[in-house]
Short mmCIF file of C-alpha atoms and ligand atoms in Angstrom, two decimals:
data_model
loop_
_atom_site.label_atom_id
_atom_site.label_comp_id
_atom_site.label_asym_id
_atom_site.label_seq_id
_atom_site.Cartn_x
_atom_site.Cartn_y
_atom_site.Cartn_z
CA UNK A 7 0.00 0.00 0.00
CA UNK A 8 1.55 3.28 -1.08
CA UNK A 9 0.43 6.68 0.67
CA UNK A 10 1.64 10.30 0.93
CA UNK A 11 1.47 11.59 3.93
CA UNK A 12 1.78 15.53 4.45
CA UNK A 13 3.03 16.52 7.80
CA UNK A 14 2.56 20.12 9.02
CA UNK A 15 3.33 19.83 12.51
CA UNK A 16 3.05 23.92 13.48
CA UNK A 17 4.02 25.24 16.98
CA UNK A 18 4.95 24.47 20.58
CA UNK A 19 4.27 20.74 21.26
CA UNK A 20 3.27 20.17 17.59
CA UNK A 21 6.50 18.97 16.17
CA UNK A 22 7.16 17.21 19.34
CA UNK A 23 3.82 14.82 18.81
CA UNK A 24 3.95 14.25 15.21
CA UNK A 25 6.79 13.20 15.31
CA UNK A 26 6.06 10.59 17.73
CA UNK A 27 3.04 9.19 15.76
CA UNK A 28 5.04 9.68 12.42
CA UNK A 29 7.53 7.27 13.85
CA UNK A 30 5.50 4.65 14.78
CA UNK A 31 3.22 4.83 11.27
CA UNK A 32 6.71 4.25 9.64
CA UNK A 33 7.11 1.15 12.17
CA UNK A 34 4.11 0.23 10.30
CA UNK A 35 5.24 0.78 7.29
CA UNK A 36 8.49 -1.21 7.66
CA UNK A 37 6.70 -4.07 9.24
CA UNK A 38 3.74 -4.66 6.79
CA UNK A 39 5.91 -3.52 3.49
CA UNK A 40 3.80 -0.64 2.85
CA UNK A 41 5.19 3.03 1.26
CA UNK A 42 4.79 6.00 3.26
CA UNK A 43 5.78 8.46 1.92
CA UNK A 44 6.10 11.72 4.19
CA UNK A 45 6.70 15.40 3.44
CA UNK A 46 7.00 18.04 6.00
CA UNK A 47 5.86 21.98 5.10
CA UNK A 48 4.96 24.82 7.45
CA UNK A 49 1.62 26.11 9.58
CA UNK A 50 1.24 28.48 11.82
CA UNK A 51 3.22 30.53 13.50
CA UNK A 52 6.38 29.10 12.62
CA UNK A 53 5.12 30.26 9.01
CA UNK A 54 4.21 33.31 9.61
CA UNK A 55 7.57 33.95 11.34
CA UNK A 56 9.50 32.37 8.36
CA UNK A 57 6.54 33.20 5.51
CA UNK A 58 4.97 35.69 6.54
CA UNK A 59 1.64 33.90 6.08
CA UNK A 60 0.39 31.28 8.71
CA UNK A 61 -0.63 28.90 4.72
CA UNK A 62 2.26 29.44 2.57
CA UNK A 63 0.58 28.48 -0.75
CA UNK A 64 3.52 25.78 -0.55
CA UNK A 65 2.35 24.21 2.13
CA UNK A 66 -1.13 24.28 0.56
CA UNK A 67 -0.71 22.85 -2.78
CA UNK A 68 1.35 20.42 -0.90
CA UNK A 69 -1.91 19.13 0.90
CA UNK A 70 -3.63 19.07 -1.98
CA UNK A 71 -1.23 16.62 -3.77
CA UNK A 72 -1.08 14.18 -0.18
CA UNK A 73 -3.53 11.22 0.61
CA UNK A 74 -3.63 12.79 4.01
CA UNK A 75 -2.47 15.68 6.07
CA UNK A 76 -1.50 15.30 9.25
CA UNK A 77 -0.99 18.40 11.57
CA UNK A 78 0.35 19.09 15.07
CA UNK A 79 -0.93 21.85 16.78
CA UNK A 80 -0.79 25.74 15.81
CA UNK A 81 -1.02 29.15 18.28
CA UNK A 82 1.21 30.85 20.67
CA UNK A 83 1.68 33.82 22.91
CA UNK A 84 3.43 35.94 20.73
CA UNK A 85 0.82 35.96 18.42
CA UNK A 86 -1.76 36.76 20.87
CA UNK A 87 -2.68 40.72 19.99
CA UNK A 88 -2.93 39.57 16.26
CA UNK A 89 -6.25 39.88 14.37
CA UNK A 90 -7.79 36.30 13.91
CA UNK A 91 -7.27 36.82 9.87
CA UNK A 92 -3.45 37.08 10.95
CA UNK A 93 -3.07 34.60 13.71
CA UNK A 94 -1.55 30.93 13.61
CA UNK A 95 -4.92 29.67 14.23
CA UNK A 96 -5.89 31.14 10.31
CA UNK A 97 -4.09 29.24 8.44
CA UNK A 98 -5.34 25.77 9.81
CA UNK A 99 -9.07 27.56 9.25
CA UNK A 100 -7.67 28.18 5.82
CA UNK A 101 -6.44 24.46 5.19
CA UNK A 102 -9.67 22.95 6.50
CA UNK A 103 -11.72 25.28 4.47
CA UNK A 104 -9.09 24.01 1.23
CA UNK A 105 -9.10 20.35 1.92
CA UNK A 106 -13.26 20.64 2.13
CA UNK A 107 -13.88 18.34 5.38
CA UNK A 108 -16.72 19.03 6.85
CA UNK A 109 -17.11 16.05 9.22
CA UNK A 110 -14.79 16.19 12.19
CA UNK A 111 -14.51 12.56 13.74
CA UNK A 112 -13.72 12.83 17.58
CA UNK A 113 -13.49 10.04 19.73
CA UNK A 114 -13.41 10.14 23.16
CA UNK A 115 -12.87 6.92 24.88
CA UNK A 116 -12.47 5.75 28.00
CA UNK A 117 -9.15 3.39 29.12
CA UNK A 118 -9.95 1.78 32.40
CA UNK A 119 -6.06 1.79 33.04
CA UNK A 120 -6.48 5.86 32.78
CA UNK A 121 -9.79 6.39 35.40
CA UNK A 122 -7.42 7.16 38.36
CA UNK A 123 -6.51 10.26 36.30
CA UNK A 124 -10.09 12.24 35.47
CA UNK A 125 -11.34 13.66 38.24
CA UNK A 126 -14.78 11.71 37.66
CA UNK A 127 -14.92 8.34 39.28
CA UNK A 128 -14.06 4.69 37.81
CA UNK A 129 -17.95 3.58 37.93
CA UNK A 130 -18.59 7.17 35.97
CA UNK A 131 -16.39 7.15 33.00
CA UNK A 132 -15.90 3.40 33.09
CA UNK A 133 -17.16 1.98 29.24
CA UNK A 134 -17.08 5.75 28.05
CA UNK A 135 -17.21 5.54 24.41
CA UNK A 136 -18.25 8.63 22.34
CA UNK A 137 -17.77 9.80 18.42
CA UNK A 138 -18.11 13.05 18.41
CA UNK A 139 -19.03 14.77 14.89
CA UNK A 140 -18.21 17.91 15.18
CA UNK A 141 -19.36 20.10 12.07
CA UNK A 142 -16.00 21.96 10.93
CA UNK A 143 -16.75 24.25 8.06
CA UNK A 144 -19.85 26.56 9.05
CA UNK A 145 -20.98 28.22 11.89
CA UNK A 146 -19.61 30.81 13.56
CA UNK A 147 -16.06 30.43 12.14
CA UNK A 148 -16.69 30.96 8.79
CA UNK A 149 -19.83 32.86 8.76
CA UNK A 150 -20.39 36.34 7.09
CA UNK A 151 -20.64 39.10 8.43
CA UNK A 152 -17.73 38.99 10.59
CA UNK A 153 -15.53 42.36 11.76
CA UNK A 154 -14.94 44.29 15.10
CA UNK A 155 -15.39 48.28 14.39
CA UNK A 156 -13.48 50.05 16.54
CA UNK A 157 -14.83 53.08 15.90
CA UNK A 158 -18.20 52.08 17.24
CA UNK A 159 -17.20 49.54 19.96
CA UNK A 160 -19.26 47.10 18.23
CA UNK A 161 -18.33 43.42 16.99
CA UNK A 162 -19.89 40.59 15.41
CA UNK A 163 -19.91 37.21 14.16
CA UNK A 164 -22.53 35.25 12.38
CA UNK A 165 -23.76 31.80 12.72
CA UNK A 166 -25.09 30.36 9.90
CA UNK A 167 -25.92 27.07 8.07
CA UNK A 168 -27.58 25.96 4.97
CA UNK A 169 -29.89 22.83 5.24
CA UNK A 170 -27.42 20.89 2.87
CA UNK A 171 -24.85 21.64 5.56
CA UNK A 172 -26.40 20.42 8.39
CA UNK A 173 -27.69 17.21 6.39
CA UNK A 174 -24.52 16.13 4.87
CA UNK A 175 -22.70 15.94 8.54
CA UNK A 176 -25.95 14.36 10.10
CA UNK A 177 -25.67 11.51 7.62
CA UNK A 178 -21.82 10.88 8.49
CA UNK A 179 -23.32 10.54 12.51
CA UNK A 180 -26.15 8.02 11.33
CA UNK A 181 -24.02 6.37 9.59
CA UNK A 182 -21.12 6.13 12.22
CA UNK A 183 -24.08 4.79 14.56
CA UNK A 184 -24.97 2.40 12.90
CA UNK A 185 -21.36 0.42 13.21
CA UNK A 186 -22.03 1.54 16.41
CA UNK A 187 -24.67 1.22 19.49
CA UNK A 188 -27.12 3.08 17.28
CA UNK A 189 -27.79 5.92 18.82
CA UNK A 190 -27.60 9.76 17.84
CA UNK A 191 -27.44 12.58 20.06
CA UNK A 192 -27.84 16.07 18.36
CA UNK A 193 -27.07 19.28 20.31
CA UNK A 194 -28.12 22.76 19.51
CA UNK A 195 -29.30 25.99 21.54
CA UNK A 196 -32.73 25.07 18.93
CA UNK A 197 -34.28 26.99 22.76
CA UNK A 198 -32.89 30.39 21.87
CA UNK A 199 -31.79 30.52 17.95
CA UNK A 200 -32.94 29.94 14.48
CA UNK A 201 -29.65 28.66 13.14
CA UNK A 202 -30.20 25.88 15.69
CA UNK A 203 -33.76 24.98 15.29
CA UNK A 204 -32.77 24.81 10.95
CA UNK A 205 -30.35 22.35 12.97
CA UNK A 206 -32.85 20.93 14.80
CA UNK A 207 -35.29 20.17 12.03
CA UNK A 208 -32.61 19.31 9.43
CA UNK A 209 -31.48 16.44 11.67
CA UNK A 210 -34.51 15.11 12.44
CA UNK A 211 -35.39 14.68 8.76
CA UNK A 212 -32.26 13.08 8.20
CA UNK A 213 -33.11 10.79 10.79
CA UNK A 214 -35.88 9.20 8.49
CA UNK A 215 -33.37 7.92 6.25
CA UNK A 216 -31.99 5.74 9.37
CA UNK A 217 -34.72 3.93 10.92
CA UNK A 218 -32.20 1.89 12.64
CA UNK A 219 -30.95 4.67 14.78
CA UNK A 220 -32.64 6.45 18.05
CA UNK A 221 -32.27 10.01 17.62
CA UNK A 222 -32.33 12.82 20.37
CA UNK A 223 -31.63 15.96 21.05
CA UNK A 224 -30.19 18.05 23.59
CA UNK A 225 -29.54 21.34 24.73
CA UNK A 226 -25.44 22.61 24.59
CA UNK A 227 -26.14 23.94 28.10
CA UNK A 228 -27.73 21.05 29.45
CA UNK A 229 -25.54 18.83 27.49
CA UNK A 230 -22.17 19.73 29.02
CA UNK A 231 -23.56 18.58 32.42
CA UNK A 232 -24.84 15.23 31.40
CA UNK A 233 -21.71 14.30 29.39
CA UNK A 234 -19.64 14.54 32.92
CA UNK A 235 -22.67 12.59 35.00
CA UNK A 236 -23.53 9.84 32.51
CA UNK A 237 -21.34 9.91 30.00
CA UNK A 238 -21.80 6.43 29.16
CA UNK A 239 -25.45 7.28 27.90
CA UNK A 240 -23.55 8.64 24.48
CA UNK A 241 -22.78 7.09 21.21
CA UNK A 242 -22.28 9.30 18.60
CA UNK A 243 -22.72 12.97 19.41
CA UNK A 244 -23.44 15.35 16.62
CA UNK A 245 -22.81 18.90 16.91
CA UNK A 246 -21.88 21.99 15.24
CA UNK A 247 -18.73 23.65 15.01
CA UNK A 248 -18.27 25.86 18.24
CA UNK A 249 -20.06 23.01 20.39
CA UNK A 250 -18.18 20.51 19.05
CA UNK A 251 -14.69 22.65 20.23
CA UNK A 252 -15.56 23.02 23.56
CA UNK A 253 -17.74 19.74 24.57
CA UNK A 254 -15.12 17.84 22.82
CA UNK A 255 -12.11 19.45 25.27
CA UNK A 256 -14.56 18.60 27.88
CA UNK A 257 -14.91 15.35 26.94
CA UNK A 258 -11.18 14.76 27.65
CA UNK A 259 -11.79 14.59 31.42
CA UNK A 260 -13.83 11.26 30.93
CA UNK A 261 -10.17 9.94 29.17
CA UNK A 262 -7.98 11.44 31.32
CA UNK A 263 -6.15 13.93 29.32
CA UNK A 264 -6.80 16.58 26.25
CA UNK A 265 -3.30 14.89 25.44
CA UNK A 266 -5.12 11.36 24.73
CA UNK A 267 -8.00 12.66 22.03
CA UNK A 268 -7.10 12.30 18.21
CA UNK A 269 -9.15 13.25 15.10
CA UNK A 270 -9.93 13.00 11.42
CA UNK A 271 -11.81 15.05 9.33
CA UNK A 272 -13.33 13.72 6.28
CA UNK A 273 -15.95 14.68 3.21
CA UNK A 274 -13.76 16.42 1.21
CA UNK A 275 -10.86 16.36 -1.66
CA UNK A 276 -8.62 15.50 1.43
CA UNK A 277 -8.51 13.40 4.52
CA UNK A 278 -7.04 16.15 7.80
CA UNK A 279 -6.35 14.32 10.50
CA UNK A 280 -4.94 16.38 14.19
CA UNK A 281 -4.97 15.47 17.27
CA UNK A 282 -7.61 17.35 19.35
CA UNK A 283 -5.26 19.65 21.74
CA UNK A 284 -3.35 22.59 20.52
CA UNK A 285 -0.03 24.14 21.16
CA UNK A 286 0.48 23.84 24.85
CA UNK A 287 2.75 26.60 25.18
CA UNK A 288 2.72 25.71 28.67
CA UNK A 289 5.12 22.30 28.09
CA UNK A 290 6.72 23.32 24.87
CA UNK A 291 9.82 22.08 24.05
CA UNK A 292 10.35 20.08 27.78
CA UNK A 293 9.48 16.62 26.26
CA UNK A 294 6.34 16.48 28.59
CA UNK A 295 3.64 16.05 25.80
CA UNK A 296 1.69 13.15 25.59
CA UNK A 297 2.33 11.82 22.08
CA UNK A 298 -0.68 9.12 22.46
CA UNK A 299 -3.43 11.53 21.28
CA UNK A 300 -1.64 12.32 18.16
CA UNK A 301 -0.40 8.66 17.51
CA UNK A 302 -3.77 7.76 17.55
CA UNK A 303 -4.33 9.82 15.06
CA UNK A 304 -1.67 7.89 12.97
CA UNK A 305 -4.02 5.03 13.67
CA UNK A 306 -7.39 6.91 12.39
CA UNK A 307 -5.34 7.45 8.81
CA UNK A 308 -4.30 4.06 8.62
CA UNK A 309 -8.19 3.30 9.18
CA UNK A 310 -9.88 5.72 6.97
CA UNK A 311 -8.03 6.89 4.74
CA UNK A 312 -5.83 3.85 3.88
CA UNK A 313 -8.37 1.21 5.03
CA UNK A 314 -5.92 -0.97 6.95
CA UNK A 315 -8.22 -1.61 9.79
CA UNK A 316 -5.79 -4.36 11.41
CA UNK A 317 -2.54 -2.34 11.31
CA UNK A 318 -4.95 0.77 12.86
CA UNK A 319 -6.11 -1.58 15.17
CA UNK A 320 -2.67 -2.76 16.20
CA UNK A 321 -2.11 0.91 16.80
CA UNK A 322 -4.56 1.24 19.28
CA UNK A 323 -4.06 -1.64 20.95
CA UNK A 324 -0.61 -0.74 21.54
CA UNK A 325 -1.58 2.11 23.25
CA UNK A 326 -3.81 0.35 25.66
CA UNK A 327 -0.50 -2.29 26.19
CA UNK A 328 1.94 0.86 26.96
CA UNK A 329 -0.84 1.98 29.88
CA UNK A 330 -1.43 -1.62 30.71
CA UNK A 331 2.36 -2.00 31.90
CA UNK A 332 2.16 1.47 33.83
CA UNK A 333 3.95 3.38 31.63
CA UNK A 334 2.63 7.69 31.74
CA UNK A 335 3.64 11.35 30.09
CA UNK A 336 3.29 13.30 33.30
CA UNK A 337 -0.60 14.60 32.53
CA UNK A 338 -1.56 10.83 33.14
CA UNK A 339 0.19 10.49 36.29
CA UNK A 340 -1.47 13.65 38.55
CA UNK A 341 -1.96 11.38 40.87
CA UNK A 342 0.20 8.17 40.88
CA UNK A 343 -0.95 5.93 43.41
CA UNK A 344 0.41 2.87 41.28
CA UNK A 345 3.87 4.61 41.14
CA UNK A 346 3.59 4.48 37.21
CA UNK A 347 6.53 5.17 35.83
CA UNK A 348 6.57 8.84 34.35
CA UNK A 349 8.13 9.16 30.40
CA UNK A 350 9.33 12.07 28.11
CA UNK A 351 7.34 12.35 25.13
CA UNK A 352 10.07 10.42 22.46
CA UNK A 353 10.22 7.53 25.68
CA UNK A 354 6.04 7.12 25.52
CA UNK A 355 6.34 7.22 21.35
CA UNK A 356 9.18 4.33 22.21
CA UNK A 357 7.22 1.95 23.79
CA UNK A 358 4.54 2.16 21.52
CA UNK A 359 7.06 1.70 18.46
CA UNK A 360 8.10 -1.61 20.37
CA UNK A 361 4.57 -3.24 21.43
CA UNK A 362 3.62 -2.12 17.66
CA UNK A 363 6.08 -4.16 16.63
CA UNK A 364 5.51 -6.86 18.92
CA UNK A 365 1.70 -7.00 18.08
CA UNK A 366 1.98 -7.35 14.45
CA UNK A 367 4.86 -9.94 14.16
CA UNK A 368 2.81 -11.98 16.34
CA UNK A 369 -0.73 -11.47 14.62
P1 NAD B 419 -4.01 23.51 24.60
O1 NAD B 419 -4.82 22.38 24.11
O2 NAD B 419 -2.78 23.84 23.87
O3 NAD B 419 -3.62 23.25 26.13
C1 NAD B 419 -4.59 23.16 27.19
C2 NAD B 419 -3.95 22.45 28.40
O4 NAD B 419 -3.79 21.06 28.09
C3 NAD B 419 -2.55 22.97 28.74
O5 NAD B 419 -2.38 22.93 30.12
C4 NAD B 419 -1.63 21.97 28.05
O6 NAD B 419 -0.37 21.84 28.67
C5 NAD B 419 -2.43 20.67 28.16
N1 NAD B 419 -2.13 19.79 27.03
C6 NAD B 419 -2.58 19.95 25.74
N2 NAD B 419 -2.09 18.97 24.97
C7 NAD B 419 -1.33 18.19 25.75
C8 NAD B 419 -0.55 17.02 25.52
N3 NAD B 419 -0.47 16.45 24.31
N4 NAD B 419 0.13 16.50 26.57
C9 NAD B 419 0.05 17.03 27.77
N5 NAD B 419 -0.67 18.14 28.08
C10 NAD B 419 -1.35 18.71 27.06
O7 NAD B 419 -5.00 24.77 24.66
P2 NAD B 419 -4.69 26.33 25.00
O8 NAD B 419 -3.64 26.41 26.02
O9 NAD B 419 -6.01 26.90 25.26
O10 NAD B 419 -4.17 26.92 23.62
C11 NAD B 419 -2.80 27.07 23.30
C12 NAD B 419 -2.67 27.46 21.83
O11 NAD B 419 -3.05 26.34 21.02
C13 NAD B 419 -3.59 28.60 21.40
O12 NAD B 419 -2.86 29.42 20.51
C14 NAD B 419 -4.73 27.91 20.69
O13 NAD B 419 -5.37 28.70 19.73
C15 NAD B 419 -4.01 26.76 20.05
N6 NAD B 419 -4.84 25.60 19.73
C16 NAD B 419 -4.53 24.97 18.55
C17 NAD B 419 -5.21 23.82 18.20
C18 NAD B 419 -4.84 23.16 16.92
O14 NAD B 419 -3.88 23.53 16.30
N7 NAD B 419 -5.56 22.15 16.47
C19 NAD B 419 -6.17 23.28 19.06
C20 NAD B 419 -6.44 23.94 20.26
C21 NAD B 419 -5.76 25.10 20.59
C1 IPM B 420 -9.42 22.76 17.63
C2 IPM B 420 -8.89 24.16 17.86
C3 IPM B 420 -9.16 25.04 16.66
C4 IPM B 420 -10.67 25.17 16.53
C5 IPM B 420 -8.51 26.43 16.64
C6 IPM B 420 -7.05 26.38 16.91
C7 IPM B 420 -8.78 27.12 15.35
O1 IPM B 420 -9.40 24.69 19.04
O2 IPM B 420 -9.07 22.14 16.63
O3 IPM B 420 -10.18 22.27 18.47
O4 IPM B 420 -11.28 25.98 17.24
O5 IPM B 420 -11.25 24.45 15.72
MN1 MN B 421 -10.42 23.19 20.26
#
């Protein structure tokens, strides 16, 4: 199996994961005799440093030539009094908006070995298992009219959808329930605005198409509470693209860490695949990121976009092996009753490298 893989792994921890989960996909590669081939181009604020431009049309028609794109993280301080037209966090806009996904795959999954560490108890989060779909290419970042007059002390953004939007990422969560436990939970503010109740009834016409499938809906307000007192009541979780950022950040107390969520987004020319966290200024450059969220990631291209389930699956279940035998990046040991034993990020990419390895040769 041949695929080209672009990597633009962007600021603080960014380079520091990717290249963690690029290692172990070429572990997989070596192993199973497939061709990755990987390219590496700029994002973010390393690009607008070096660019001026957080895209570099480079780094774009680059993406546009790959399989898949796989990015790190983008942002930092320095660029924190920039307009958001200027700002790291543009140019991945930009690229999303270029590649065309529209359906944001998040997972959020609960590993028994990683309950000690979310401040929700065992018999809470234990059996966790939610795909959330987060709509990526409406809504408020992308809607029209946008601006911040300074000379009236006014600003404003826009949420809006079409029907066709709302439909075409409803039909990826139907359809993702029905490989799953069948259920669809839709979440909107459908109390208070328009956008959401074109939301509302746009998913519950979908819904006919899938008579397999339970719908409901839910309030965003109401929603973030239940997802941290039952959030084993959720299968897939569809939601557009501001709800979908924040409950799916929140969601990473159920797993233990923002640092263990990965993602894909899919529906258009190209596959984007990121992990869920961002920059981390905070732990940038001190080899204290966890890697795992973006090497599952690696895993989620090797599934969808190059439809080798079993070497994906390997992926995953090496992960579960490395937490299995105690091993942690410090944001999985807060607490460390076990006396797990602590690991830089390149030492947790490692040990996944090596049970990898030891999981295929012996499948
Ligand atoms: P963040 O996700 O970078 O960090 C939030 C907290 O989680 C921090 O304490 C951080 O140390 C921790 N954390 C995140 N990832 C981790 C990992 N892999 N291992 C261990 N700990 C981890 O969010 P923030 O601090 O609000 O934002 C920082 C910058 O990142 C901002 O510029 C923001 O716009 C950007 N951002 C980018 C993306 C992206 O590129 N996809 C996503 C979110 C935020
Ligand atoms: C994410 C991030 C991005 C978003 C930012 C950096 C543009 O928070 O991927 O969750 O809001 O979509
Ligand atoms: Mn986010």
């Amino acid at each position: 199996m041949k695929l080209k893989i672009l990597v633009v792994a962007g600021d603080g921890i960014g380079p520091e994961v990717t290249g963690e989960a690029v290692a172990v996909l070429r572990e997989v590669a070596a192993l199973g005799g497939h061709e990755f081939n990987f390219s590496e181009r700029r994002i973010g604020g390393v690009a607008i440093v070096k660019d001026g431009t957080p895209l570099p049309a480079e780094t774009l028609s680059e993406a546009l030539a790959s399989d898949a794109v796989l990015l790190g993280a983008v942002g930092g301080n320095e660029f924190n009094s920039l307009p958001p037209d200027k700002r790291p966090e543009a140019g991945l806009l930009q690229l999303r908006a270029a590649l065309g996904g529209f359906a944001n795959l998040r997972p959020a999954f609960a590993f028994k070995e990683l309950a000690v560490n979310s401040p929700l108890k065992p018999e809470v989060t234990d059996g966790a298992d939610i795909m959330f779909v987060r709509e990526l290419l409406g809504g408020l970042y992308f809607g029209q009219p946008r601006e911040w007059n300074r000379a009236t002390g006014e600003a404003w953004n826009t949420m809006r959808y079409t029907k066709d939007e709302v439909a075409r990422v409803a039909r990826v969560a139907f359809k993702l329930a029905q490989g799953r436990r069948k259920k669809v939970t839709s979440v909107d503010k459908a109390n208070v605005l328009e956008v959401s109740q074109l939301w509302r009834a746009t998913v519950t016409e979908v819904a006919a198409e899938f008579p397999d499938v339970t719908l409901e809906h839910q309030y965003v307000d109401a929603m973030a509470m239940h997802l941290m007192n039952q959030p084993r009541n959720y299968d897939v979780v569809v939601t557009e693209n501001l709800f979908g950022d924040i409950l799916s950040d929140e969601a990473a107390v159920i797993t233990g860490s923002l640092g263990m969520l990965p993602s894909a987004t899919i529906g258009g020319k190209v596959d984007l695949y990121e992990p869920v966290h961002g920059s981390a200024p905070d732990i940038a450059g001190k080899g204290l990121a966890n890697p795992l969220g973006a090497i599952l990631t690696g895993s989620m291209i090797l599934r969808l976009t190059a439809g080798l389930e079993a070497e994906a699956a390997a992926i995953r279940a090496a992960v579960r092996r490395v937490l299995e035998e105690g091993f942690r990046t410090p944001d999985l040991a807060r607490s460390n009753p076990e006396g797990y034993q602590v690991l830089s990020t390149k030492e947790m990419g490692a040990k996944v490298r090596e049970a990898v390895k030891t999981l295929l040769v012996n499948a």
